[in-house]
mmCIF file of C-alpha atoms in Angstrom:
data_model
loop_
_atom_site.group_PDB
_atom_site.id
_atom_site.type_symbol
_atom_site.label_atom_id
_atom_site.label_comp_id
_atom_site.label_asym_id
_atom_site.label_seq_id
_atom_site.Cartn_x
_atom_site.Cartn_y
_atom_site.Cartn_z
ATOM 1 C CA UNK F 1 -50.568 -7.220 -13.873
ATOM 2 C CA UNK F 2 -51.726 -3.420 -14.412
ATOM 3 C CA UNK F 3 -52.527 -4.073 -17.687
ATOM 4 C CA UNK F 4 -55.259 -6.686 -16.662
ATOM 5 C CA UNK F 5 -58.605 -4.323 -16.752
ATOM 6 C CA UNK F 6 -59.617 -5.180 -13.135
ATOM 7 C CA UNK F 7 -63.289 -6.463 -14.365
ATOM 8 C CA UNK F 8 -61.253 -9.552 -15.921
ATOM 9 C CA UNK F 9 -60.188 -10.211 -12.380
ATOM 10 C CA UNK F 10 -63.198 -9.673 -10.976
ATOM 11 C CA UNK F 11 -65.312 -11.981 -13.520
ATOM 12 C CA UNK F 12 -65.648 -15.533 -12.372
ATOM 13 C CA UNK F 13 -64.588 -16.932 -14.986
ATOM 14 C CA UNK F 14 -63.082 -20.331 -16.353
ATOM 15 C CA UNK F 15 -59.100 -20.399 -16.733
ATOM 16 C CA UNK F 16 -58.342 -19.704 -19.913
ATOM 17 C CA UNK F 17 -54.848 -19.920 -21.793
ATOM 18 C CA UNK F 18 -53.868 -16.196 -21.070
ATOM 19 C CA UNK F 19 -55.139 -16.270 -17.477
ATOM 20 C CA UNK F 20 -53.240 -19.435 -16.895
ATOM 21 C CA UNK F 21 -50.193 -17.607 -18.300
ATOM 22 C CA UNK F 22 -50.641 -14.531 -15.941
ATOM 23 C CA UNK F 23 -50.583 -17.400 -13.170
ATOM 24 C CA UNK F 24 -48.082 -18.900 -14.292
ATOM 25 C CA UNK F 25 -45.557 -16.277 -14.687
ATOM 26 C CA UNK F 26 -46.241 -15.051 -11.196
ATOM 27 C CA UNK F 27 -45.367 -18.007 -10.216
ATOM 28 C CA UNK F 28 -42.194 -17.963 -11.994
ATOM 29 C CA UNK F 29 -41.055 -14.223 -10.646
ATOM 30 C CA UNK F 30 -42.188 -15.684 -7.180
ATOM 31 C CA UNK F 31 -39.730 -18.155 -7.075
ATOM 32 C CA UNK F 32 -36.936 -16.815 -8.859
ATOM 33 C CA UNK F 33 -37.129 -13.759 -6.567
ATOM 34 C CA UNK F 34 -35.832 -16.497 -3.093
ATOM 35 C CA UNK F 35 -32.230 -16.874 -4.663
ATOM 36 C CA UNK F 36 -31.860 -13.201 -4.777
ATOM 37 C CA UNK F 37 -32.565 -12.872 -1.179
ATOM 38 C CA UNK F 38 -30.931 -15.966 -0.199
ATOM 39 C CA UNK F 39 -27.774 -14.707 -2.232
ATOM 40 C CA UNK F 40 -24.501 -14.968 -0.430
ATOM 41 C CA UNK F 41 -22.912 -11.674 0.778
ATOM 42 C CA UNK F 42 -19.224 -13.563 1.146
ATOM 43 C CA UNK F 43 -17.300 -13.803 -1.950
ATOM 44 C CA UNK F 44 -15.225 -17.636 -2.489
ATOM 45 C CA UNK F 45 -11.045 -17.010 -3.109
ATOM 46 C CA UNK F 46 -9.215 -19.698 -4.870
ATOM 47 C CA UNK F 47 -7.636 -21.657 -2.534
ATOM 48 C CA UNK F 48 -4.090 -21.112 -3.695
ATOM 49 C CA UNK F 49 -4.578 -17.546 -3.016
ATOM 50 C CA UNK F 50 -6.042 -18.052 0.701
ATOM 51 C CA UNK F 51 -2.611 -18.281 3.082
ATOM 52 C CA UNK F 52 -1.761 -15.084 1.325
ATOM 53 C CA UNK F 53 -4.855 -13.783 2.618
ATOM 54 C CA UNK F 54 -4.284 -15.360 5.922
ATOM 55 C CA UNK F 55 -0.410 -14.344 6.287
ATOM 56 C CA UNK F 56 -1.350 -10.904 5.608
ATOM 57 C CA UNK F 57 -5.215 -10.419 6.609
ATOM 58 C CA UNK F 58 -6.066 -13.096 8.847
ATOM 59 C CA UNK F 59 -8.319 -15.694 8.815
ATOM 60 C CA UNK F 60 -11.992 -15.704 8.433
ATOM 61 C CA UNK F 61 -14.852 -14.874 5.580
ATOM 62 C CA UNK F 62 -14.794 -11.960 2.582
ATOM 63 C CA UNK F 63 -17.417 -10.078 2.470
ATOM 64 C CA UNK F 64 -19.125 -9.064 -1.266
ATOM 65 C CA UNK F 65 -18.482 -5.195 -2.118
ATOM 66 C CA UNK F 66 -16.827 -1.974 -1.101
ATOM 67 C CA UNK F 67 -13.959 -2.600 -3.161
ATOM 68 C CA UNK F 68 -14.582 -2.423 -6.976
ATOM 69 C CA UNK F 69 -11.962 -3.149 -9.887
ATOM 70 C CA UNK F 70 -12.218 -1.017 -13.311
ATOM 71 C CA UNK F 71 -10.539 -3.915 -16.143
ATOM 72 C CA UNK F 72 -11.427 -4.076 -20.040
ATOM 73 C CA UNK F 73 -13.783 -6.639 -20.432
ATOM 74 C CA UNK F 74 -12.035 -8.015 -23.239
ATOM 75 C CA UNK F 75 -8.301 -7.610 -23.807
ATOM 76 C CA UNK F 76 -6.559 -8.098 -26.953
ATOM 77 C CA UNK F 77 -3.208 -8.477 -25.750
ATOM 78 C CA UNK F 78 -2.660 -10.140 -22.145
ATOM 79 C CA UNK F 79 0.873 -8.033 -21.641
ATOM 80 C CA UNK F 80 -0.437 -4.819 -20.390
ATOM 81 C CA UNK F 81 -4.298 -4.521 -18.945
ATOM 82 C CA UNK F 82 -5.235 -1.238 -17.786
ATOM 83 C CA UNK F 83 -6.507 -1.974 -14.255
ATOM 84 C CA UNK F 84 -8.036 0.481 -11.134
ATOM 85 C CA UNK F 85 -8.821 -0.509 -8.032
ATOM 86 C CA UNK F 86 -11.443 1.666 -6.298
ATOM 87 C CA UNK F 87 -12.548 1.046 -2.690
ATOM 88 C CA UNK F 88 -14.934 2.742 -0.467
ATOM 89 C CA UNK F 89 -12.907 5.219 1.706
ATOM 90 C CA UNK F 90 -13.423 6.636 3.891
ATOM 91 C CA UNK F 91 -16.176 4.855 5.433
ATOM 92 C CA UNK F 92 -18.623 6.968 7.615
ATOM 93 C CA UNK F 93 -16.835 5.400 10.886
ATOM 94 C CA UNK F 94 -13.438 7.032 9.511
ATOM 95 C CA UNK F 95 -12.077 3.484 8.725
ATOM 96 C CA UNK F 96 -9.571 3.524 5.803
ATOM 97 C CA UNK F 97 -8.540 0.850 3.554
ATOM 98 C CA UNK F 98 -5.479 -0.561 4.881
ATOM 99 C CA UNK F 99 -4.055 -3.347 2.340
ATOM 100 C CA UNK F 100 -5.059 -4.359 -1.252
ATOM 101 C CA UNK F 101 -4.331 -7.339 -2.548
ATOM 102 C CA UNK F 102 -4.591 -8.734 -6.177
ATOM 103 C CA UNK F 103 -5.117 -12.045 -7.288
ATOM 104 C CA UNK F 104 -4.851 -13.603 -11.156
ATOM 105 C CA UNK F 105 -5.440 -17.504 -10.507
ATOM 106 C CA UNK F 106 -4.507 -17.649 -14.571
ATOM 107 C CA UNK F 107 -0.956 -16.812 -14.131
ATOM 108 C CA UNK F 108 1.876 -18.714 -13.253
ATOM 109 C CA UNK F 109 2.306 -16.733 -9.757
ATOM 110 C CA UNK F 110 -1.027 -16.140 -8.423
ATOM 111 C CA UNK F 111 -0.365 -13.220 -6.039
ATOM 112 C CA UNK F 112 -0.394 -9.871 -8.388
ATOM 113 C CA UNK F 113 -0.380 -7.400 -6.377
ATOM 114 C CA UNK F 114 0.160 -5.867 -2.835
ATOM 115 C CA UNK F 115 -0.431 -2.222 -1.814
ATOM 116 C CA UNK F 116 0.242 -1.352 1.895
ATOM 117 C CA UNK F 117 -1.709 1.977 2.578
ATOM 118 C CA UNK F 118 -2.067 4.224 5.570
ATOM 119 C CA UNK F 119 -4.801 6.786 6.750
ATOM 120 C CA UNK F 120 -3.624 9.488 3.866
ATOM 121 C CA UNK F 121 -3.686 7.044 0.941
ATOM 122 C CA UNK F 122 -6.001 4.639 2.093
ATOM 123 C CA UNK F 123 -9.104 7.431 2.147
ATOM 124 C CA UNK F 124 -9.271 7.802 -1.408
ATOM 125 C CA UNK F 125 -8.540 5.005 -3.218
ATOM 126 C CA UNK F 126 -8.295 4.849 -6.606
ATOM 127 C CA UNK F 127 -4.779 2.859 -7.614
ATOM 128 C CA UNK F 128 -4.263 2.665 -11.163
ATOM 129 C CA UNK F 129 -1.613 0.263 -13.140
ATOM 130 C CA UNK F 130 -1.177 -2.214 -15.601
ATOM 131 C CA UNK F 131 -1.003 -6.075 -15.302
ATOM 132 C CA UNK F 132 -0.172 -8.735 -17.068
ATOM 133 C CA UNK F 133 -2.831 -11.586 -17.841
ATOM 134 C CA UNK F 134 -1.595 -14.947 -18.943
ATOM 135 C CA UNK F 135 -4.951 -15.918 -20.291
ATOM 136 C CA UNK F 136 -8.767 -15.515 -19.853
ATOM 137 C CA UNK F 137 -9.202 -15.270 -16.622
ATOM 138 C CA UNK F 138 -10.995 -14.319 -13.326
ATOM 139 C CA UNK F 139 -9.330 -11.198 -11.331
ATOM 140 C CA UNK F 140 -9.465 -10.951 -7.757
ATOM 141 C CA UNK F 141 -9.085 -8.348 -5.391
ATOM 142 C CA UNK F 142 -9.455 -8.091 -1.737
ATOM 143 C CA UNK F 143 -9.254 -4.920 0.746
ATOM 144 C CA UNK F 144 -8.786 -4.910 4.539
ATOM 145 C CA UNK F 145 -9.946 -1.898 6.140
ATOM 146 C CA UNK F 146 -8.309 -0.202 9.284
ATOM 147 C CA UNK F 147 -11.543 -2.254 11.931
ATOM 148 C CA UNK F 148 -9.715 -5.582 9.815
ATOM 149 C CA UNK F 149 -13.457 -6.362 7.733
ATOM 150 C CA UNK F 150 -12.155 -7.880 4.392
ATOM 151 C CA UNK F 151 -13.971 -6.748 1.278
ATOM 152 C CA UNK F 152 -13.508 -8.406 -2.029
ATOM 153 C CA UNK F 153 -14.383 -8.443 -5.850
ATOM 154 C CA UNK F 154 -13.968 -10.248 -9.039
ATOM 155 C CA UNK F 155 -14.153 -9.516 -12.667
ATOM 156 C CA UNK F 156 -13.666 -11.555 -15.592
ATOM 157 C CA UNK F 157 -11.453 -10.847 -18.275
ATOM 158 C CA UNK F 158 -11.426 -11.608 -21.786
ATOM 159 C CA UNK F 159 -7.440 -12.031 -23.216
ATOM 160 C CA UNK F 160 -7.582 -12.664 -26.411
ATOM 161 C CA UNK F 161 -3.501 -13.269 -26.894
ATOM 162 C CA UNK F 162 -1.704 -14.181 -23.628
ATOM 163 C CA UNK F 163 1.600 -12.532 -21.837
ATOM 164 C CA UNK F 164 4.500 -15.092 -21.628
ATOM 165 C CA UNK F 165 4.624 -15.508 -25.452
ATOM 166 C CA UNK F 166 5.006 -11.848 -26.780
ATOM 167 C CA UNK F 167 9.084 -12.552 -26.542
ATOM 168 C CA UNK F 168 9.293 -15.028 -29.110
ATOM 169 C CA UNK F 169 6.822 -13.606 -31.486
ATOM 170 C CA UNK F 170 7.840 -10.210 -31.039
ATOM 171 C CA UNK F 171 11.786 -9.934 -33.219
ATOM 172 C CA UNK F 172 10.615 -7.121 -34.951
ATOM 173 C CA UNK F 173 9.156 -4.922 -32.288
ATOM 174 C CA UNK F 174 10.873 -2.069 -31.765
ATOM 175 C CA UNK F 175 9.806 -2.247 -27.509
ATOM 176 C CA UNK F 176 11.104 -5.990 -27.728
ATOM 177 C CA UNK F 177 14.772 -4.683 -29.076
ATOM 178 C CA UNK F 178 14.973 -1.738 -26.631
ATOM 179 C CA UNK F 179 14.282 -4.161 -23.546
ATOM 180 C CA UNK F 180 16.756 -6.702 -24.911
ATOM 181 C CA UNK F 181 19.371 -3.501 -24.956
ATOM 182 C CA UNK F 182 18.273 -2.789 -21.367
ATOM 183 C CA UNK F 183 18.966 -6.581 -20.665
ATOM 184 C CA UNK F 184 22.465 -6.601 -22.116
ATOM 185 C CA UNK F 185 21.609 -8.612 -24.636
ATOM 186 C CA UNK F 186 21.813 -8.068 -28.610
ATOM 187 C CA UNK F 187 19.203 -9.882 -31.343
ATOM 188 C CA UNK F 188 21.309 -10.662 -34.104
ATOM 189 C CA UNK F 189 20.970 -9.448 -37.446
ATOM 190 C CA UNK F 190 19.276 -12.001 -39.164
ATOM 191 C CA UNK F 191 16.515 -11.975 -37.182
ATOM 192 C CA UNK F 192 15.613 -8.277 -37.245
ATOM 193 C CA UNK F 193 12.458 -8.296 -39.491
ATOM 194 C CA UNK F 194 11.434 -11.522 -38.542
ATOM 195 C CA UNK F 195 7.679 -12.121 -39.212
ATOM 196 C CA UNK F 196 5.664 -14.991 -37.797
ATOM 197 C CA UNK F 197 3.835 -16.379 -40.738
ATOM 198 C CA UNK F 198 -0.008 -17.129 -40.143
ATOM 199 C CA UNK F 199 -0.736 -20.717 -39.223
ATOM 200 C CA UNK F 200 3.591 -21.612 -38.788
ATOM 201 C CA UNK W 1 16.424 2.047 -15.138
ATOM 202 C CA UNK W 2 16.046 5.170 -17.009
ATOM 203 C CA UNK W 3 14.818 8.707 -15.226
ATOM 204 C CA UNK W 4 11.458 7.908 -13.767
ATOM 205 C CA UNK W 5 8.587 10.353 -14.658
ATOM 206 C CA UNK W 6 6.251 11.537 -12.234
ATOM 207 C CA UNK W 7 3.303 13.773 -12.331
ATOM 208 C CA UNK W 8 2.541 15.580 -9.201
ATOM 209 C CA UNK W 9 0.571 18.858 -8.441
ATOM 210 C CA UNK W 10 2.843 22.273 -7.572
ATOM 211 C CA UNK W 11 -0.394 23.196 -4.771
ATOM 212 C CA UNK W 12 -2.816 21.588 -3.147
ATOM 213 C CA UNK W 13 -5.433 22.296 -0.708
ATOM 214 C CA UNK W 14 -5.177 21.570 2.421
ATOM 215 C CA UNK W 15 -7.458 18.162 3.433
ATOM 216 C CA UNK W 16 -7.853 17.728 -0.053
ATOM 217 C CA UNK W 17 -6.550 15.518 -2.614
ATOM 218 C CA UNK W 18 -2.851 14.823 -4.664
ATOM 219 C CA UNK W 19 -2.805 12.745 -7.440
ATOM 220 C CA UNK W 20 -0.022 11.306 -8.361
ATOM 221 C CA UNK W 21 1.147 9.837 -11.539
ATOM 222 C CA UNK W 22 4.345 8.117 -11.964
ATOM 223 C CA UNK W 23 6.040 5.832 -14.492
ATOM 224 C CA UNK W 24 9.663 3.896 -15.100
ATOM 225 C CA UNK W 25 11.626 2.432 -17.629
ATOM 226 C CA UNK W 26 11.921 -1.511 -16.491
ATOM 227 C CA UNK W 27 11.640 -4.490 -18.627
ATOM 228 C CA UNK W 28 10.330 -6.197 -16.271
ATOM 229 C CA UNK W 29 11.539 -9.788 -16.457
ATOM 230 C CA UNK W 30 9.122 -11.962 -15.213
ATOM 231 C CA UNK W 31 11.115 -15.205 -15.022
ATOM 232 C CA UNK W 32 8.944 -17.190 -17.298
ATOM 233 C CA UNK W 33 9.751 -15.999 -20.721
ATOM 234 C CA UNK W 34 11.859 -17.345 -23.079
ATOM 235 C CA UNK W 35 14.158 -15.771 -25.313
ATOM 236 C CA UNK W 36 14.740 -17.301 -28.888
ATOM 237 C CA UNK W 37 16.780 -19.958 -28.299
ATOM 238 C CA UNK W 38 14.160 -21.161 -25.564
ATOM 239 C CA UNK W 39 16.707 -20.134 -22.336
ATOM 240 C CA UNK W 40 14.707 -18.586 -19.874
ATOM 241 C CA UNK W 41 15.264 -14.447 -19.121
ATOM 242 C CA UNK W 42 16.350 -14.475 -16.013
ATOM 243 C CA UNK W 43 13.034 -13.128 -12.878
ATOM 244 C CA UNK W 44 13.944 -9.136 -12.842
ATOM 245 C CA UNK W 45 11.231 -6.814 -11.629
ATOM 246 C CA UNK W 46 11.298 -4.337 -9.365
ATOM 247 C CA UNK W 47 10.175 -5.290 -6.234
ATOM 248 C CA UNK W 48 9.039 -2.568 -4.461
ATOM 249 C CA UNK W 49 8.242 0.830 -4.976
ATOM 250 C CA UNK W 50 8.056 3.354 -2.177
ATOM 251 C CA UNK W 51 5.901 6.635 -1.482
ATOM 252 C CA UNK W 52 6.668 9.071 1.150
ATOM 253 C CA UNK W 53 5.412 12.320 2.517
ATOM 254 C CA UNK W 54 7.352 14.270 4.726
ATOM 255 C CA UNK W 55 9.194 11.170 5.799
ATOM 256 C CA UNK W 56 6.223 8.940 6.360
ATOM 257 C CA UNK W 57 5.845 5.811 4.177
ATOM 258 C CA UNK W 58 2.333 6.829 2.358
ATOM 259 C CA UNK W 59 2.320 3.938 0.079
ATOM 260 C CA UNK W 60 4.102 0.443 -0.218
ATOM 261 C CA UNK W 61 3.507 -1.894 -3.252
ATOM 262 C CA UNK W 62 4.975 -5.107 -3.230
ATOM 263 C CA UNK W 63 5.327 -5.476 -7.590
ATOM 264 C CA UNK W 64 4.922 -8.982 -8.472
ATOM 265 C CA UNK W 65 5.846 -10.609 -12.006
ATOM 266 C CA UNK W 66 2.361 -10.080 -12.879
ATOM 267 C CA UNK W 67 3.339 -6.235 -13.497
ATOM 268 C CA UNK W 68 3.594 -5.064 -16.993
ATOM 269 C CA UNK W 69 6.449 -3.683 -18.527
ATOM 270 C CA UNK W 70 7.615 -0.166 -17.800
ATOM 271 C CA UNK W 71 5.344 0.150 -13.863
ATOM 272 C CA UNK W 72 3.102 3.063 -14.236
ATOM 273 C CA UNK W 73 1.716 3.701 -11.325
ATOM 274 C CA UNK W 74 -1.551 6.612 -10.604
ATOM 275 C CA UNK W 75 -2.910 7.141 -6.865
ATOM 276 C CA UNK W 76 -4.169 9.562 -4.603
ATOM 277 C CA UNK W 77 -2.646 11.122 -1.669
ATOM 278 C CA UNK W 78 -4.331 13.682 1.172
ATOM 279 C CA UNK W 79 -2.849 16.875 1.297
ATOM 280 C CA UNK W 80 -1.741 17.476 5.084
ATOM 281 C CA UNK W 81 1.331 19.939 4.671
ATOM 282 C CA UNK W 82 3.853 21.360 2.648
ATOM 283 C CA UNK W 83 6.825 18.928 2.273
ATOM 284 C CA UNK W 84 8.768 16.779 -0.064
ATOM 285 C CA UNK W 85 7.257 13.438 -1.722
ATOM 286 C CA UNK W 86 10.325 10.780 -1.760
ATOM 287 C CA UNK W 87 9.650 7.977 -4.652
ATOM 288 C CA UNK W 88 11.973 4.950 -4.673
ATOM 289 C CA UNK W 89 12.175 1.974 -6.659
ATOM 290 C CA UNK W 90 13.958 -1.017 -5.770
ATOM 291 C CA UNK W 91 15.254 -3.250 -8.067
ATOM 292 C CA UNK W 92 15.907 -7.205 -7.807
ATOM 293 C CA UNK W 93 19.751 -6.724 -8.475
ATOM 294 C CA UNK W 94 19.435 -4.425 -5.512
ATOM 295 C CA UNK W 95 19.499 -1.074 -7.612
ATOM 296 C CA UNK W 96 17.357 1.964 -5.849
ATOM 297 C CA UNK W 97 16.136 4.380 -8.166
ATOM 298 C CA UNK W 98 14.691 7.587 -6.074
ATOM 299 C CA UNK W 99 13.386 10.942 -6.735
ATOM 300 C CA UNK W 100 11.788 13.549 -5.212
ATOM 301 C CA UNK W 101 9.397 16.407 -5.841
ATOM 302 C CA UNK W 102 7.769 19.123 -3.409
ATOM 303 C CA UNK W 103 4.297 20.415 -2.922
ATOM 304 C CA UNK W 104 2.567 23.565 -1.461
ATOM 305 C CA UNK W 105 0.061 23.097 0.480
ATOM 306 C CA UNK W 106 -2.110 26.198 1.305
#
């Protein structure tokens, strides 16, 4: 509206096409400012994951922050995603983060994680590890601090190839043969330097 | 389970913070692969793995299937006192892998 030289305000004059555009786009940030204050400050959980909230947490709602979780927006391979949870800790109150839990509704267990902290690891928290991702996927995590307030996050990840298939595909990989040694198990001759041909 | 290997500080200060790095050798079967000849590979993860600090339990995770391959695990600690830092990972065929390393603190 600065731009407007005040005298155009000032002049009576009829609504023209730009004026009527000024209006309108007022009207416009007017009303898609009320969502943003009406915006929820609990975060949803899928419901699969909620009695492993409740056995360990308790019942009631998750509120939206404190707890943030560093993930690769897109991931090439779903077998090993980088992933750091970092939580506000300690608060001013000297409340510490108590439990962690981790949450990947696109894999065949849903519960990923669970950290059990006390005062001298739950005041700085920044856990780092690597997860498996089935597919593209939501990722949820949720913090209880020491006064029991639940904080939770999700971010949305990208997998471009899945875990759960890398086995099959993977004869030739020299990490697949070393984990079937650690297994006990052998891969026969004939199928060292396998290759999966494109589109078989 | 091969020699874990784990990063942790000689010093520290006092109220301030350790970071710790470890890492193990574990396939980590997650019970719903299937080998070549489409049997399933058995669940074998570890389960747990254990952090203490001059005897108290600092930090418990519960691993789930959803943990990659080969756990690496990075986290911070606060420095309190001098004392040993006892790691242990427990294994679904009830194996217990443990180390231990000390730290200064001045």
């Amino acid at each position: 509206m600065n731009a407007v030289p005040s005298q155009t305000l000032m002049a009576p004059r009829p609504l023209n096409r730009r004026m009527f555009l000024l209006g309108a786009g007022g009207l416009v940030a007017t009303v898609t400012l009320v969502p943003q204050f009406a915006k929820s400050d609990t975060i949803a959980f899928p419901n699969n994951s909620l009695s492993y909230i409740k056995t360990a947490m308790g019942e009631g709602a998750i509120n939206q922050g404190r707890i943030t979780l560093d993930l690769p927006v897109l991931a090439e391979t779903g077998n090993s995603v980088p992933i750091t949870f970092n939580a506000e800790a300690p608060m001013p109150d000297g409340t510490f983060v108590k439990r962690i839990m981790m949450f990947v509704p696109g894999n065949p267990e849903i519960l990923g994680a669970d950290y059990i902290l006390n005062p001298l690891s739950g005041s700085n928290v920044s856990i780092g590890t690597r997860i498996r991702l089935a597919r593209t996927q939501n990722v949820y995590a949720v913090a209880q601090y020491s006064d029991n307030s639940r904080w939770g996050t999700q971010f949305n990840v990208l997998v471009t190839y899945g875990a759960c298939v890398e086995d099959i595909f993977a004869v030739e990989n020299e990490e697949y043969l070393k984990r079937q040694e650690m297994r006990g198990l052998t891969v026969p001759d004939e199928l060292r330097g396998y290759v999966v041909q494109e589109g078989k | 389970m091969a020699d874990p290997k784990i990063s942790v500080p000689e010093t520290a200060e006092k109220g301030g913070i350790i970071p710790i790095r470890t890492v193990i050798d574990h396939p980590m079967d997650s019970g719903h692969n299937y080998d070549r000849d489409g049997k399933l590979i058995p669940r074998r993860i570890i389960n747990t793995f254990i952090v203490k600090y001059n005897g108290e339990e600092v930090f418990h995770a519960n691993l789930r299937p959803a943990q990659a391959s080969n756990p690496y695990y990075s986290f911070n600690i606060k420095a309190t006192t001098s004392g040993p830092i006892d790691f242990a990972w427990i294994d679904d065929d009830g194996t217990v892998t443990t180390a231990t390393r000390n730290i200064t603190v001045v």
